[in-house]
Each structure stands twice: as structure tokens, then as C-alpha cells.
Coordinates of C-alpha atoms and ligand atoms in Angstrom, one line a residue:
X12 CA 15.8 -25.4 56.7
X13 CA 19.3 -24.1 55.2
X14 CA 19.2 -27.4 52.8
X15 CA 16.1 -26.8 51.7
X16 CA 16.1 -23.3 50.7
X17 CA 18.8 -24.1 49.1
X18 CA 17.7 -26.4 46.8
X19 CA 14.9 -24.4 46.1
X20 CA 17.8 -21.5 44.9
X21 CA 19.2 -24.0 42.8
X22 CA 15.9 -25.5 41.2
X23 CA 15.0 -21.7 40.3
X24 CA 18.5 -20.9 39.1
X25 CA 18.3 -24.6 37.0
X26 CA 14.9 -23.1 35.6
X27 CA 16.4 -19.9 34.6
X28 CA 19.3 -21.3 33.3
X29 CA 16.9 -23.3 30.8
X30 CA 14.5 -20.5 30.1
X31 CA 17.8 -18.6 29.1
X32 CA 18.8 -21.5 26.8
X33 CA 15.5 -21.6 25.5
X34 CA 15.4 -18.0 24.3
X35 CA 18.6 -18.1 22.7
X36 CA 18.2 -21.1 20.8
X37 CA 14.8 -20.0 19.3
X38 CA 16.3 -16.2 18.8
X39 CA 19.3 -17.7 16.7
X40 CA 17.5 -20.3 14.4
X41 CA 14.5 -17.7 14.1
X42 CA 14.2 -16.3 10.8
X43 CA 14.8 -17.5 7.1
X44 CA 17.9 -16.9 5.2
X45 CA 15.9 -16.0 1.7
X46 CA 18.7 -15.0 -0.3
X47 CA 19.0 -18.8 -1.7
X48 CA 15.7 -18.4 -3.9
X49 CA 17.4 -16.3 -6.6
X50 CA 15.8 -16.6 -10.0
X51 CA 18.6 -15.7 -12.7
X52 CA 17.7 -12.8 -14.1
X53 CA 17.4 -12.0 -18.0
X54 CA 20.1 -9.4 -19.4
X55 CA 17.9 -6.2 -20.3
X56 CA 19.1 -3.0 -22.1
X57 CA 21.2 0.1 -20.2
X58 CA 18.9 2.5 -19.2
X59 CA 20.1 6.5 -18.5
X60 CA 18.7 8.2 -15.6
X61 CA 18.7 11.8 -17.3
X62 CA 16.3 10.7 -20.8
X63 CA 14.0 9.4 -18.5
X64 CA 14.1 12.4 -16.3
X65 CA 13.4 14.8 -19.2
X66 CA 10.6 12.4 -20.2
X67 CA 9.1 12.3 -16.2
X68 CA 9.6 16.3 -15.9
X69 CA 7.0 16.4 -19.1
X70 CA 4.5 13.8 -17.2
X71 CA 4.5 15.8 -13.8
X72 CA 3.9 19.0 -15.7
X73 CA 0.5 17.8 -17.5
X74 CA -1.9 18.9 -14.2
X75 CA -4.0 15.1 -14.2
X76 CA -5.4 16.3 -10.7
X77 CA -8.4 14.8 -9.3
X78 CA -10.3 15.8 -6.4
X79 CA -13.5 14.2 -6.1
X80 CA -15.3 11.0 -7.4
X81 CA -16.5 11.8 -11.4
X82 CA -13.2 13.1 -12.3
X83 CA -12.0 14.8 -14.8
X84 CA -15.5 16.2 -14.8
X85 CA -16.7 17.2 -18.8
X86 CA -14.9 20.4 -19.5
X87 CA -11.8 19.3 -17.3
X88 CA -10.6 16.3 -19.2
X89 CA -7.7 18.1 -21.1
X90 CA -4.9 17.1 -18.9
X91 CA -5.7 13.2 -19.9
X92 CA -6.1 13.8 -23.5
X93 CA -2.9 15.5 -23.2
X94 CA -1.0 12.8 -20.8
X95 CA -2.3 10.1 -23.5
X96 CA -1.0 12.2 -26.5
X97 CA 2.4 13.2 -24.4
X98 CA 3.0 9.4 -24.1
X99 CA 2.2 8.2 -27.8
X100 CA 4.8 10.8 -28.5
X101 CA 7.2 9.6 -26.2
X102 CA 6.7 6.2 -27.1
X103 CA 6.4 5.6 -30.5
X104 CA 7.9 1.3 -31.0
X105 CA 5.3 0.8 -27.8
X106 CA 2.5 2.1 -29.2
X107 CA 2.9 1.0 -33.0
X108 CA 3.5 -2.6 -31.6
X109 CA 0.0 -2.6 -28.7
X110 CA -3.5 -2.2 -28.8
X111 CA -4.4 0.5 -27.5
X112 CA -8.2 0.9 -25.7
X113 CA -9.5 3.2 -23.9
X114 CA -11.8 2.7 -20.6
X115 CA -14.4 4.3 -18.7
X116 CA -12.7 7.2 -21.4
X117 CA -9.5 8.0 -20.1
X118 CA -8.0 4.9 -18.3
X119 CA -5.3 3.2 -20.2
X120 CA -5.5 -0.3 -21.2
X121 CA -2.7 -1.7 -23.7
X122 CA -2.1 -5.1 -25.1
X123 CA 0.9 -6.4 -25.8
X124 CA 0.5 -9.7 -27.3
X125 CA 2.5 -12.7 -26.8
X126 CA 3.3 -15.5 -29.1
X127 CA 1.9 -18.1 -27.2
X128 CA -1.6 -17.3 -26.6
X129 CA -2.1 -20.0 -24.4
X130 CA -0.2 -19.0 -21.3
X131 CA -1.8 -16.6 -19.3
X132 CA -0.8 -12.9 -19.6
X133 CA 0.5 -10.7 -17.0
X134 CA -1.0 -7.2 -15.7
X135 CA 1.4 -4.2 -15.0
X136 CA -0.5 -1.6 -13.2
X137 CA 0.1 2.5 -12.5
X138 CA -2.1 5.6 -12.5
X139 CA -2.4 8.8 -14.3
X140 CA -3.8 10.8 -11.8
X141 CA -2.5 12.9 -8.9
X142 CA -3.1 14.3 -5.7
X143 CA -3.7 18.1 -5.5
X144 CA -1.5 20.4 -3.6
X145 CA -3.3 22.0 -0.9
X146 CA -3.6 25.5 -1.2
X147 CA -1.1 28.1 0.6
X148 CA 1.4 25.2 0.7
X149 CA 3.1 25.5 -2.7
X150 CA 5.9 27.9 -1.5
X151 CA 6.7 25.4 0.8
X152 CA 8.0 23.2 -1.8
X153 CA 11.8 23.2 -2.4
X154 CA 10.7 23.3 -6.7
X155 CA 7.3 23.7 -7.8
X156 CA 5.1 21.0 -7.4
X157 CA 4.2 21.2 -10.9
X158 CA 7.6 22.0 -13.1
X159 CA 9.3 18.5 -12.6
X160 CA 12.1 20.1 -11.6
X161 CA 15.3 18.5 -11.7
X162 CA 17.1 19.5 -8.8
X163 CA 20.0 18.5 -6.5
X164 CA 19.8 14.4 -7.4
X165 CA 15.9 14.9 -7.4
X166 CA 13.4 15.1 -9.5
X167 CA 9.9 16.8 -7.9
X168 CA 6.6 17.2 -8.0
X169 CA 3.0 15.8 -8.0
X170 CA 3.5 12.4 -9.0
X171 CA 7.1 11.6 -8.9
X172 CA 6.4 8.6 -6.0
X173 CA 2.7 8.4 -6.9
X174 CA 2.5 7.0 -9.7
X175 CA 3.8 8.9 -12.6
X176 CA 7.6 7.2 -12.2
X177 CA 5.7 3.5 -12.4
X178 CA 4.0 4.5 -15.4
X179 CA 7.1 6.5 -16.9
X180 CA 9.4 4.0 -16.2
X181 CA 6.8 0.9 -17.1
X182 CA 6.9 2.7 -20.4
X183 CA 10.7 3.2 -20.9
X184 CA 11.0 -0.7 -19.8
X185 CA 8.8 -1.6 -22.7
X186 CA 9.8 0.7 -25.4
X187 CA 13.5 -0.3 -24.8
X188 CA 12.2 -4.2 -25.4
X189 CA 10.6 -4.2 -28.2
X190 CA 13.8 -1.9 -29.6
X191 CA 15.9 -4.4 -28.3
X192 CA 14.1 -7.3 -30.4
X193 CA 12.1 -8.7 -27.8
X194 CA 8.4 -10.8 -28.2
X195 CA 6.9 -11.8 -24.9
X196 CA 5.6 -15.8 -25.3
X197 CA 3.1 -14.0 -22.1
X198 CA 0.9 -11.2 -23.6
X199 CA 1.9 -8.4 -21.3
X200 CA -1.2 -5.9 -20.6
X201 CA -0.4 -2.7 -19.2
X202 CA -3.2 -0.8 -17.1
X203 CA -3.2 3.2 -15.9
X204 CA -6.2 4.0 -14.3
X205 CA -6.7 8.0 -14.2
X206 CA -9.2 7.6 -10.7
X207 CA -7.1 6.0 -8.5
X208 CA -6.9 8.6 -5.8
X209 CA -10.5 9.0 -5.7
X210 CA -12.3 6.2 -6.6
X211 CA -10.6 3.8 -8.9
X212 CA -13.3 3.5 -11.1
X213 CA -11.5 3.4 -14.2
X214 CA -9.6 0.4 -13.1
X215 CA -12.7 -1.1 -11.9
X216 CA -13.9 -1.0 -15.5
X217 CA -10.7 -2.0 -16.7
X218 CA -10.7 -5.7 -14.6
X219 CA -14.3 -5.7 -15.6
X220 CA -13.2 -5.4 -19.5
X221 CA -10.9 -7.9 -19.1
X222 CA -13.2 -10.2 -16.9
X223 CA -15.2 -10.3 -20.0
X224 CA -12.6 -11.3 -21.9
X225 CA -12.1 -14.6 -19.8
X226 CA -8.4 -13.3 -19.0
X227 CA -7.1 -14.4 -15.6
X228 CA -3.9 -13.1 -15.6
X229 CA -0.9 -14.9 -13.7
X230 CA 0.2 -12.6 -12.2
X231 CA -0.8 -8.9 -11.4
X232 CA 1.9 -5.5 -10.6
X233 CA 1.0 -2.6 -9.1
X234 CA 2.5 0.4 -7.2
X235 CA 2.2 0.0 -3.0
X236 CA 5.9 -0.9 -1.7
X237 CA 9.4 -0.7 -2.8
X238 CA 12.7 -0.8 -1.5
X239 CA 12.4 0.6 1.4
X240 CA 15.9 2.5 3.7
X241 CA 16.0 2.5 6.2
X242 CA 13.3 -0.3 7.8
X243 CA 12.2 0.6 10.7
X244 CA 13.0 -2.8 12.3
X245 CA 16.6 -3.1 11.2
X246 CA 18.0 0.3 10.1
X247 CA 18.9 -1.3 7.1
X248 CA 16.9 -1.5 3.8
X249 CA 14.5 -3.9 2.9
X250 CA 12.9 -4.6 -0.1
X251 CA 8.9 -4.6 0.7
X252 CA 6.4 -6.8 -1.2
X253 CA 3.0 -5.9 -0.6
X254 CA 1.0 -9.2 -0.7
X255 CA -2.4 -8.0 0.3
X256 CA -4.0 -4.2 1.2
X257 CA -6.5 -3.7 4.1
X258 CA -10.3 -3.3 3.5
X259 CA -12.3 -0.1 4.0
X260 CA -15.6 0.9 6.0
X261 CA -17.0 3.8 8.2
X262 CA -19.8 2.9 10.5
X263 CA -22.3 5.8 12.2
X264 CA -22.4 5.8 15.8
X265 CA -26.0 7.8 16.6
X266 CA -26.5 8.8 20.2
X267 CA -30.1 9.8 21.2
X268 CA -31.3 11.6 24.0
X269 CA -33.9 13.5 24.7
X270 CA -32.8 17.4 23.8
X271 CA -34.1 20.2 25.5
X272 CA -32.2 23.6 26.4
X273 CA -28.7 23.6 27.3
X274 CA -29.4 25.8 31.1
X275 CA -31.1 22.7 32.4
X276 CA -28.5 19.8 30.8
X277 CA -28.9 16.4 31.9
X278 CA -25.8 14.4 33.2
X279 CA -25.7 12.4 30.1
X280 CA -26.4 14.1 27.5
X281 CA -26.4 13.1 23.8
X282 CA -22.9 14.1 23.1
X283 CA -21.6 13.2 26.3
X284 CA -22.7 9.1 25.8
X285 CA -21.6 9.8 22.4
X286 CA -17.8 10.7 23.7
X287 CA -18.1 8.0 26.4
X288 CA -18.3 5.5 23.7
X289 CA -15.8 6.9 21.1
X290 CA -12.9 6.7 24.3
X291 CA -14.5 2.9 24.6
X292 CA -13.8 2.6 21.3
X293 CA -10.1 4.0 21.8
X294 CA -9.3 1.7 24.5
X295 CA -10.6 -1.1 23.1
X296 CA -8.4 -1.5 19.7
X297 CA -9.7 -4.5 17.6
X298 CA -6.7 -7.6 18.2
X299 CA -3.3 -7.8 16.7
X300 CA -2.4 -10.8 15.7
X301 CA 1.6 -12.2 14.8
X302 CA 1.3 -15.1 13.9
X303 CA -0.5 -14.3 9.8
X304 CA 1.4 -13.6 7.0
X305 CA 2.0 -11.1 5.9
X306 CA 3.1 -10.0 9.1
X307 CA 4.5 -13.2 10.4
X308 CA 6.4 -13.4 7.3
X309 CA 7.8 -9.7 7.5
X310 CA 9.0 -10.0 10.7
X311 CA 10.7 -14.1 9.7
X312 CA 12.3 -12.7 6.3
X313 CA 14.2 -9.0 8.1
X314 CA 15.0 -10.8 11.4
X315 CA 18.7 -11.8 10.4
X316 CA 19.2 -8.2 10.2
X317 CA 17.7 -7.1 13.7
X318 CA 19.4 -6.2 17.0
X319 CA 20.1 -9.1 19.0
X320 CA 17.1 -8.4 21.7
X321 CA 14.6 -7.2 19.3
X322 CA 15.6 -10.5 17.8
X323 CA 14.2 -12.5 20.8
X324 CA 11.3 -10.8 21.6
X325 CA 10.1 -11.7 17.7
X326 CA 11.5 -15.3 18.2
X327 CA 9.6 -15.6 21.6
X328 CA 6.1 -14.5 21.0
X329 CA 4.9 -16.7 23.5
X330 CA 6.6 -15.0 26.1
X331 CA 7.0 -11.2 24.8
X332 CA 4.0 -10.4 22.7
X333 CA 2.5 -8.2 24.8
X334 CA 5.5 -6.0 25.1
X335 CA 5.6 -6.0 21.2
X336 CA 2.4 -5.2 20.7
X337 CA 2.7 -2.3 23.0
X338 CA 5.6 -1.5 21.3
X339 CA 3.8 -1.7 17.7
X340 CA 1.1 0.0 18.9
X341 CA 3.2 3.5 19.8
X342 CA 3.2 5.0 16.1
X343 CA 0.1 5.0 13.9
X344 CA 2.1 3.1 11.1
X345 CA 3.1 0.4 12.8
X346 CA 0.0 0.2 14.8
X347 CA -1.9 0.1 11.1
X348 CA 0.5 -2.9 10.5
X349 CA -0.6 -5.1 13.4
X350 CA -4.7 -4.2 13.6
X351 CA -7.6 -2.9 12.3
X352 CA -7.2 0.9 12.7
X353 CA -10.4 2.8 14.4
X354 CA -10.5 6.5 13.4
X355 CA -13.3 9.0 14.3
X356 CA -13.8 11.2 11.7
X357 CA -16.7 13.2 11.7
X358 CA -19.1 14.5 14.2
X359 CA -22.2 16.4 14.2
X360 CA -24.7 17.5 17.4
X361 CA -26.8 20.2 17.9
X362 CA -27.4 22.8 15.6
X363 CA -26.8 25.9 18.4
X364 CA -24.7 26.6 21.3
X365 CA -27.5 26.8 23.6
X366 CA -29.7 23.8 21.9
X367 CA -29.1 20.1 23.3
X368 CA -29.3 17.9 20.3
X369 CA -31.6 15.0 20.3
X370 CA -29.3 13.2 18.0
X371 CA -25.5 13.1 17.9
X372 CA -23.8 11.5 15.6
X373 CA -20.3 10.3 14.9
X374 CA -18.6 8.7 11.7
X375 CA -15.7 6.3 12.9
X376 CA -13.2 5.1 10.0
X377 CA -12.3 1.7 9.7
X378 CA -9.1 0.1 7.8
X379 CA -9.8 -3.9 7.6
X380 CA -6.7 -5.6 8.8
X381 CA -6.9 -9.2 6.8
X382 CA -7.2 -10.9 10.0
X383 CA -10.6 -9.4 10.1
X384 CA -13.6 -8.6 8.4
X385 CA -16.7 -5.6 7.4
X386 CA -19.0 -8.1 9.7
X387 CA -16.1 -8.4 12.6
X388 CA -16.2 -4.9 12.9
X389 CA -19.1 -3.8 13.0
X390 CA -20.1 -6.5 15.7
X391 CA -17.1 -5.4 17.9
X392 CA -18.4 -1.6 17.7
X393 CA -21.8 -2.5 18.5
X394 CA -20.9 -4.2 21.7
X395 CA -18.7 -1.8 22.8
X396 CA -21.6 0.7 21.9
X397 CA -24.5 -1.6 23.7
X398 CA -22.7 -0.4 27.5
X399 CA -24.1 3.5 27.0
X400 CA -28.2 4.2 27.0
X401 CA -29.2 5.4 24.0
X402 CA -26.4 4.5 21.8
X403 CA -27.2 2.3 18.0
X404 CA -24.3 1.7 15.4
X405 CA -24.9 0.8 11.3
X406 CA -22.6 0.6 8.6
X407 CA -22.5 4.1 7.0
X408 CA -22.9 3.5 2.8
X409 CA -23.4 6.8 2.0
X410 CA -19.6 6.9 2.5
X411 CA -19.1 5.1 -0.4
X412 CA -16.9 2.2 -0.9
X413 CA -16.9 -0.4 2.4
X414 CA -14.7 -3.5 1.5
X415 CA -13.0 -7.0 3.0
X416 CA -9.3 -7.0 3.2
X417 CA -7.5 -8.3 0.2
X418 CA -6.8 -12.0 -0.2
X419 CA -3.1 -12.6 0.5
X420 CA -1.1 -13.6 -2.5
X421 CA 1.8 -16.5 -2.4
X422 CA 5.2 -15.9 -1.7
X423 CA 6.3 -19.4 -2.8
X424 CA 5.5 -19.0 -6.8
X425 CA 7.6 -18.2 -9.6
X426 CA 6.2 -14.4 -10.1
X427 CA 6.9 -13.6 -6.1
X428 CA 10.5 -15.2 -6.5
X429 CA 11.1 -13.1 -9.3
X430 CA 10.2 -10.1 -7.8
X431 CA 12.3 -10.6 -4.9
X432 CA 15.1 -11.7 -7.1
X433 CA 14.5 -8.0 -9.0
X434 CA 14.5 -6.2 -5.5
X435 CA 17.3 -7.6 -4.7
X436 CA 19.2 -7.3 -8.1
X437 CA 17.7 -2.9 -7.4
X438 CA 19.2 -3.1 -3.8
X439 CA 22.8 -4.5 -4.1
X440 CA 21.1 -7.7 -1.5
X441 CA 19.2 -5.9 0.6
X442 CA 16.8 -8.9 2.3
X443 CA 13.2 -9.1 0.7
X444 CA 10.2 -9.2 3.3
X445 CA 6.2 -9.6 1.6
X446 CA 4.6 -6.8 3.3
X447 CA 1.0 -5.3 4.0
X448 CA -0.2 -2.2 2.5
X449 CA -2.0 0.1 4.6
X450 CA -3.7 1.8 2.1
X451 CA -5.9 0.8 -0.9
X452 CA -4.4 0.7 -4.8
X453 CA -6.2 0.2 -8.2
X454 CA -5.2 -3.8 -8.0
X455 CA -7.9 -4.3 -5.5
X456 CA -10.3 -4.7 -7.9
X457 CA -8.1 -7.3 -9.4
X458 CA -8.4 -9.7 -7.0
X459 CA -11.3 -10.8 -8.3
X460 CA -9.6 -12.3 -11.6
X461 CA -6.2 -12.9 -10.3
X462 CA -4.9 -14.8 -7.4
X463 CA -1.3 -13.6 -7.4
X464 CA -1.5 -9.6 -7.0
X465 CA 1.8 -7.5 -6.0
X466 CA 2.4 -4.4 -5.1
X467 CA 5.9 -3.2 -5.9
X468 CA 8.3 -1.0 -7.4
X469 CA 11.7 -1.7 -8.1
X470 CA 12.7 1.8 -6.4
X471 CA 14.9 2.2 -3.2
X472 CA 13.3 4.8 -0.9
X473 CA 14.5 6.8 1.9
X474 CA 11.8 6.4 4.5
X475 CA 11.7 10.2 5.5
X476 CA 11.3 10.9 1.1
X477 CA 7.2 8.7 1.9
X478 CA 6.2 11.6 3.8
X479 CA 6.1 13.4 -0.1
X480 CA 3.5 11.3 -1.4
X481 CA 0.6 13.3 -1.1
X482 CA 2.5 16.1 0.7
X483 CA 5.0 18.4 0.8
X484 CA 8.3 18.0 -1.9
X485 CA 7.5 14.7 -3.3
X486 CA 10.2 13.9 -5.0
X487 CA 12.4 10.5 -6.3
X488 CA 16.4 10.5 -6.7
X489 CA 17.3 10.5 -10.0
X490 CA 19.1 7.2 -10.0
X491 CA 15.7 5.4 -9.6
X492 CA 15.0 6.2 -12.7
X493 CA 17.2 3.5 -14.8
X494 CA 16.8 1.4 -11.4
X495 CA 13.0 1.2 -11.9
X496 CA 12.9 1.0 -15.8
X497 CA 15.9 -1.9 -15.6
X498 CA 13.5 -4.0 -12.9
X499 CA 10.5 -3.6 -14.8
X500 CA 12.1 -4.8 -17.7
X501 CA 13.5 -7.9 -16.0
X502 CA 10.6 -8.5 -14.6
X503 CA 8.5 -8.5 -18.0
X504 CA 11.4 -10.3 -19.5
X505 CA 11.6 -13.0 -16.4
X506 CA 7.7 -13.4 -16.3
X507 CA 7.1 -13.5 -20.3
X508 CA 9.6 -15.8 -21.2
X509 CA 8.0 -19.0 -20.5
Ligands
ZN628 ZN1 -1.1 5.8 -6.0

């Protein structure tokens, strides 16, 4: 008896021992070491952080606000003609040397040509257009949202992260180019929608232009990541290269019942199934999945820099991913980073307080995670509908725009390992990680004529400064001025050359 428990200790302690050895070994070899892919960078010009300043602080003060789809409504466009005369002024070699069109009537398209009109041209993207302020919060900004106020390393207002200082500094990167005696081989076309915030439709005509054109550019830019300090998952920064965007779509969840007044209510009434099925839909999250890129990438490329046990877990998904996803799933960002995000919006019942309605309704918002698709989702909400009586869910169009995920662009191509090369050349070595981006941006619609579209700005970011874009004291530290205008410029430089 003694024997034989005791070998049964041993065999256990053997298997631990090994399980142990196991963890370790996969924790330490886990991840790539991606600082050997450096492209040399071209030399480009000095750039000074306070000319561009003055030149930003002019570009936040010209009010390009939109609101709703249809913007700048006739009467309203004045801002844009402004913003497009403010920037022929301000850049006078860039705009003698371009073509200049104009789409959809106020998007930006320009046309720098190259002297090799064989080799695909590339397409540097930003927008015009900003955000309002909601009303009553103005005094809460530390400058007005609207003055481009220098201020304590900062500049602020409406526009500083998104997506005046891409254009701005797009511009600057140019303009100091051509001064410098530069001709692209790669025509260079530069894009600035003046929708993007509420429908994009400017840019949409834009790729369509250019679609007609038979241009296919090699490689696409646009604003959606940047260098990002601290990361979440290391505390340290990490330059983020957003490789694809989620999708979009609502669906309507109707609930019928039959009505009637509300002193004689039925157990399950039309609103009560309908809130039965939206705390289904709660608890029943569409999957995460690890082991994609971009995600699978992301968490490969920052891993060197982790914490020793948040190290393993990663490197032992076979063992741990349940206690990661649970982990992901605490904060609404990361969550968005590991799923397709389900977010009731909008409900409507009955029409009075003492009326039961014989129709409920709910609108639930969907953000399309590339492992999944419009049809996925919509087939996991209906059965999670089908267990309550009474219950039918469609796709809601009046809602708009419904769309798939992005394609995921390369990481193993010449334009993705100069980018990285950039971010690190912006972030003193800071590792470089291809990223998803939870939102939607005017490249979207490039996808459709492009296969490699980024989304990227050569900018280092405090993590607590994101919070800005689209709220309260949006603002970028001055020295990201000459460190965006100098990436840009290596990048058109890098990609242009041959
Ligand atoms: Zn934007």
C-alpha cells in the first residue's frame, strides 16, 4: 500500500515537473523578435514643431463640423471652401506641382505624379471634418475647443488627433519634398474626405474616381493607430498598425404580444420577452478567437516586453484561454479587440404608461470582428431570439450602412516593413505590433481597389490623451508635430523611390 501510493506521488510530481517544463519552454521561445526587419530609411528634411503649430492652430479654427449624413448642407459649406483656400495658402510648391480635383464637392483628391507611370501609386489618406462639441461642455475644456491653442506642450482642439494633424502634417511632409528637390518614381495621391465622421461618402466617391481610373494603388495610409504609451499589455509603448477595421450592422429585435391594458398584464408581456432576450443576448457574446491575425499577431510581436506570467498564459493558449478571455472580456476595449461587440441601442414599446404595446422593439448594434460575418450574426441573434414566444429578428437597413469586416492586409511586404521601420525610427525602438481597429475610417472603402490598407500615424500617444478624440480636451503634444511630418515624409520617400 505505502509503495504504491508512493509511486503514484512520484508519477504526479514527474507529470508536474514536465507540464512545468512545458510552460516555460513555450513562454520563453514565444514571441518574435521583429526589430531585425528594418528597412533603411531615406534622409528627409528637419521639420520644426512650432511652424507647424501655427499652421495646425489655423486648421482647428476653420469650424468643418459635421453632424449628420448630407453635410455641409447648401448654405453651410463655408468652412470647406475656407479649409481648401487656408491650405492653398499654406502650401503653395504642393499645390503648383499637383492636380488638384475636387469630389463629391468638397473632398480633396490631389495627384502627385511620379516619373515612372508604370509603378503603381500610393494613397495617403486624412479627413477635413470634425466632430462637434457637445453643448454645455466647452467650459470644460482646458483651451477652447476651437482656438488651437497652444498651451503647456499641447496644442488643442477639435481635430488635433482626428484628423487635422494627418492632413497638416501629410501636407508639411510634402511641401518640404518637393522644396527639397524631390520627384516620386510612385505618383503619390493624397485623399481628405470632409464626411468621414458621418458617412464617408466623399471618400467613397473618391475610390470610386479613382476605380474608374483603373488605379490600384500599392499601397493605401490612413489615420486609425499610432504609437501608442503606454500598451495596455506591457506598460511600455508600442507602435500599433491597424491591418484591418471591424464591419458594421444593427439588427431589430420585434417582440409581439398581444397588448391590452396594463391593470390586467400578462406574465410575459411584450417588453418583458423583449428583455429576456436582450440578457440572452448579453450572456451569450459571439466567440473570441486567438489564434487570427491581427490579434495573434499583436499579442506574438509585444510579448518580449510582457510580465513573465502574462507571458505564459499568451504562450499557453491551450491551457489558459479561458482565463484570458475572461480577462479580455473585463473592459469594453479589449473585449471589442477579441469579439464581435453586441450593443442595444434603442428601444421603443408602448406608447402610454398604462397601454401594453403589442409590439416592442429593440435596435442591437453590432461591430463585425473579421473572424465573423453580417450573415454570422444575424444567425447567432436569431437563435438566441427563437427560445422566447413571440420574438422575430431582421437586419435593420434603415440604419444605414451594414458591412463585413475589412480584409486583413500583409505584414510581410515592403510597404508594412516600412511602416514599422518609421514607427520605430518615431519611437526611439519601441516594438511594432499590426493591430485591429475598432472603429470604421474612410479607407474602408478602399479595400475594394487596394489589397495592402494601413492605418497609421507616425505619432506617439499617451493612452489617457485617446479619450480626447471625440471628447473632452483633444489635444497632441507639440513634438508630434515634426515627428509626424518627418514619418510621413519617410514614408513617401521609402515607398516612391522604387
Ligand atoms: Zn477620424
Amino acid at each position: 500500500m505505502v509503495k504504491k501510493s508512493l509511486l503514484a506521488v512520484m508519477i504526479l510530481i514527474g507529470a508536474l515537473g514536465v507540464l512545468i517544463a512545458v510552460l516555460i519552454v513555450r513562454t520563453l521561445s514565444f514571441g518574435a523578435a521583429s526589430s531585425n526587419s528594418d528597412v533603411t530609411l531615406p534622409p528627409v528634411p528637419a521639420f520644426d514643431d512650432m511652424t507647424i503649430a501655427s499652421r495646425l492652430t489655423e486648421a482647428i479654427q476653420i469650424r468643418t463640423i459635421t453632424v449628420t449624413a448630407g453635410d455641409p448642407r447648401p448654405g453651410q459649406e463655408g468652412p470647406w471652401l475656407e479649409f481648401h483656400d487656408f491650405l492653398e495658402r499654406s502650401y503653395p510648391e504642393f499645390h503648383a506641382r499637383v492636380s488638384k480635383e475636387l469630389v463629391a464637392d468638397y473632398t480633396l483628391l490631389y495627384t502627385w505624379p511620379g516619373s515612372d507611370p508604370e509603378l503603381a501609386p500610393i494613397l495617403l489618406m486624412a479627413h477635413q471634418d470634425v466632430v462637434p462639441v457637445n453643448i454645455g461642455t466647452e467650459g470644460d475644456w482646458d483651451a477652447h475647443p476651437f482656438s488651437g491653442e497652444v498651451k503647456d506642450g499641447y496644442v488643442y482642439g477639435r481635430g488635433t488627433l482626428d484628423d487635422k494633424t494627418s492632413l497638416i502634417t501629410l501636407l508639411e511632409a510634402a511641401e518640404a519634398l518637393m522644396k527639397d528637390g524631390f520627384t516620386p518614381k510612385r505618383t503619390l495621391i493624397f485623399m481628405f474626405g470632409h464626411d468621414e465622421e458621418v458617412s464617408g461618402s466623399g471618400a467613397q466617391a473618391g475610390v470610386a474616381r479613382l476605380k474608374s481610373r483603373g488605379i490600384s494603388p500599392d499601397m493605401v495610409l490612413d489615420e486609425g493607430f499610432m504609437i501608442v504609451d503606454p500598451f495596455p499589455l506591457t506598460g511600455k509603448p508600442v507602435g500599433m498598425i491597424g491591418i484591418a477595421e471591424k464591419g458594421y450592422l444593427t439588427i431589430r429585435i420585434t417582440s409581439e404580444a398581444s397588448g391590452g391594458h396594463s391593470s390586467v398584464p400578462p406574465r410575459n408581456s411584450a417588453n418583458v420577452q423583449l428583455a429576456k432576450a436582450l440578457v440572452a443576448l448579453d450572456e451569450t457574446q459571439m466567440p473570441a478567437d486567438f489564434s487570427k491575425p491581427p490579434l495573434s499577431d499583436m499579442i506574438a510581436a509585444t510579448a518580449s516586453d510582457m510580465p513573465f506570467m502574462q507571458r505564459m498564459a499568451f504562450a499557453n493558449l491551450w491551457l489558459f484561454e479561458g482565463m484570458v478571455e475572461s480577462e479580455f472580456a473585463k473592459s469594453g476595449e479589449s473585449n471589442a479587440m477579441i469579439r464581435t461587440t453586441t450593443a442595444p441601442t434603442m428601444l421603443a414599446g408602448s406608447i402610454k404608461e398604462n397601454v401594453l404595446p403589442q409590439k416592442a422593439t429593440a435596435l442591437v448594434n453590432f461591430r463585425v470582428h473579421p473572424n465573423d460575418t453580417v450573415d454570422k450574426v444575424l444567425r447567432h441573434v436569431r437563435k438566441v431570439v427563437s427560445e422566447f414566444d413571440g420574438l422575430s429578428a431582421d437586419l435593420y437597413e434603415a440604419g444605414g450602412i451594414s458591412s463585413e469586416a475589412s480584409p486583413v492586409s500583409a505584414t510581410d511586404n515592403r510597404a508594412y516593413k516600412i511602416l514599422a521601420s518609421v514607427s520605430r525610427d518615431a519611437s526611439g525602438g519601441a516594438p511594432v505590433a499590426p493591430a485591429l481597429v475598432l472603429g470604421a475610417t474612410d479607407s474602408r472603402w478602399t479595400t475594394e481597389i487596394a489589397d495592402n490598407v494601413y492605418r497609421f500615424a507616425p505619432s506617439v500617444i499617451d493612452i489617457a490623451d485617446l479619450s480626447g478624440a471625440h471628447g473632452t480636451n483633444e489635444r497632441i503634444r507639440l513634438d508630434n508635430l515634426s515627428r509626424m511630418a518627418r514619418g510621413y515624409a519617410q514614408i513617401m520617400k521609402a515607398m516612391a523611390s522604387e
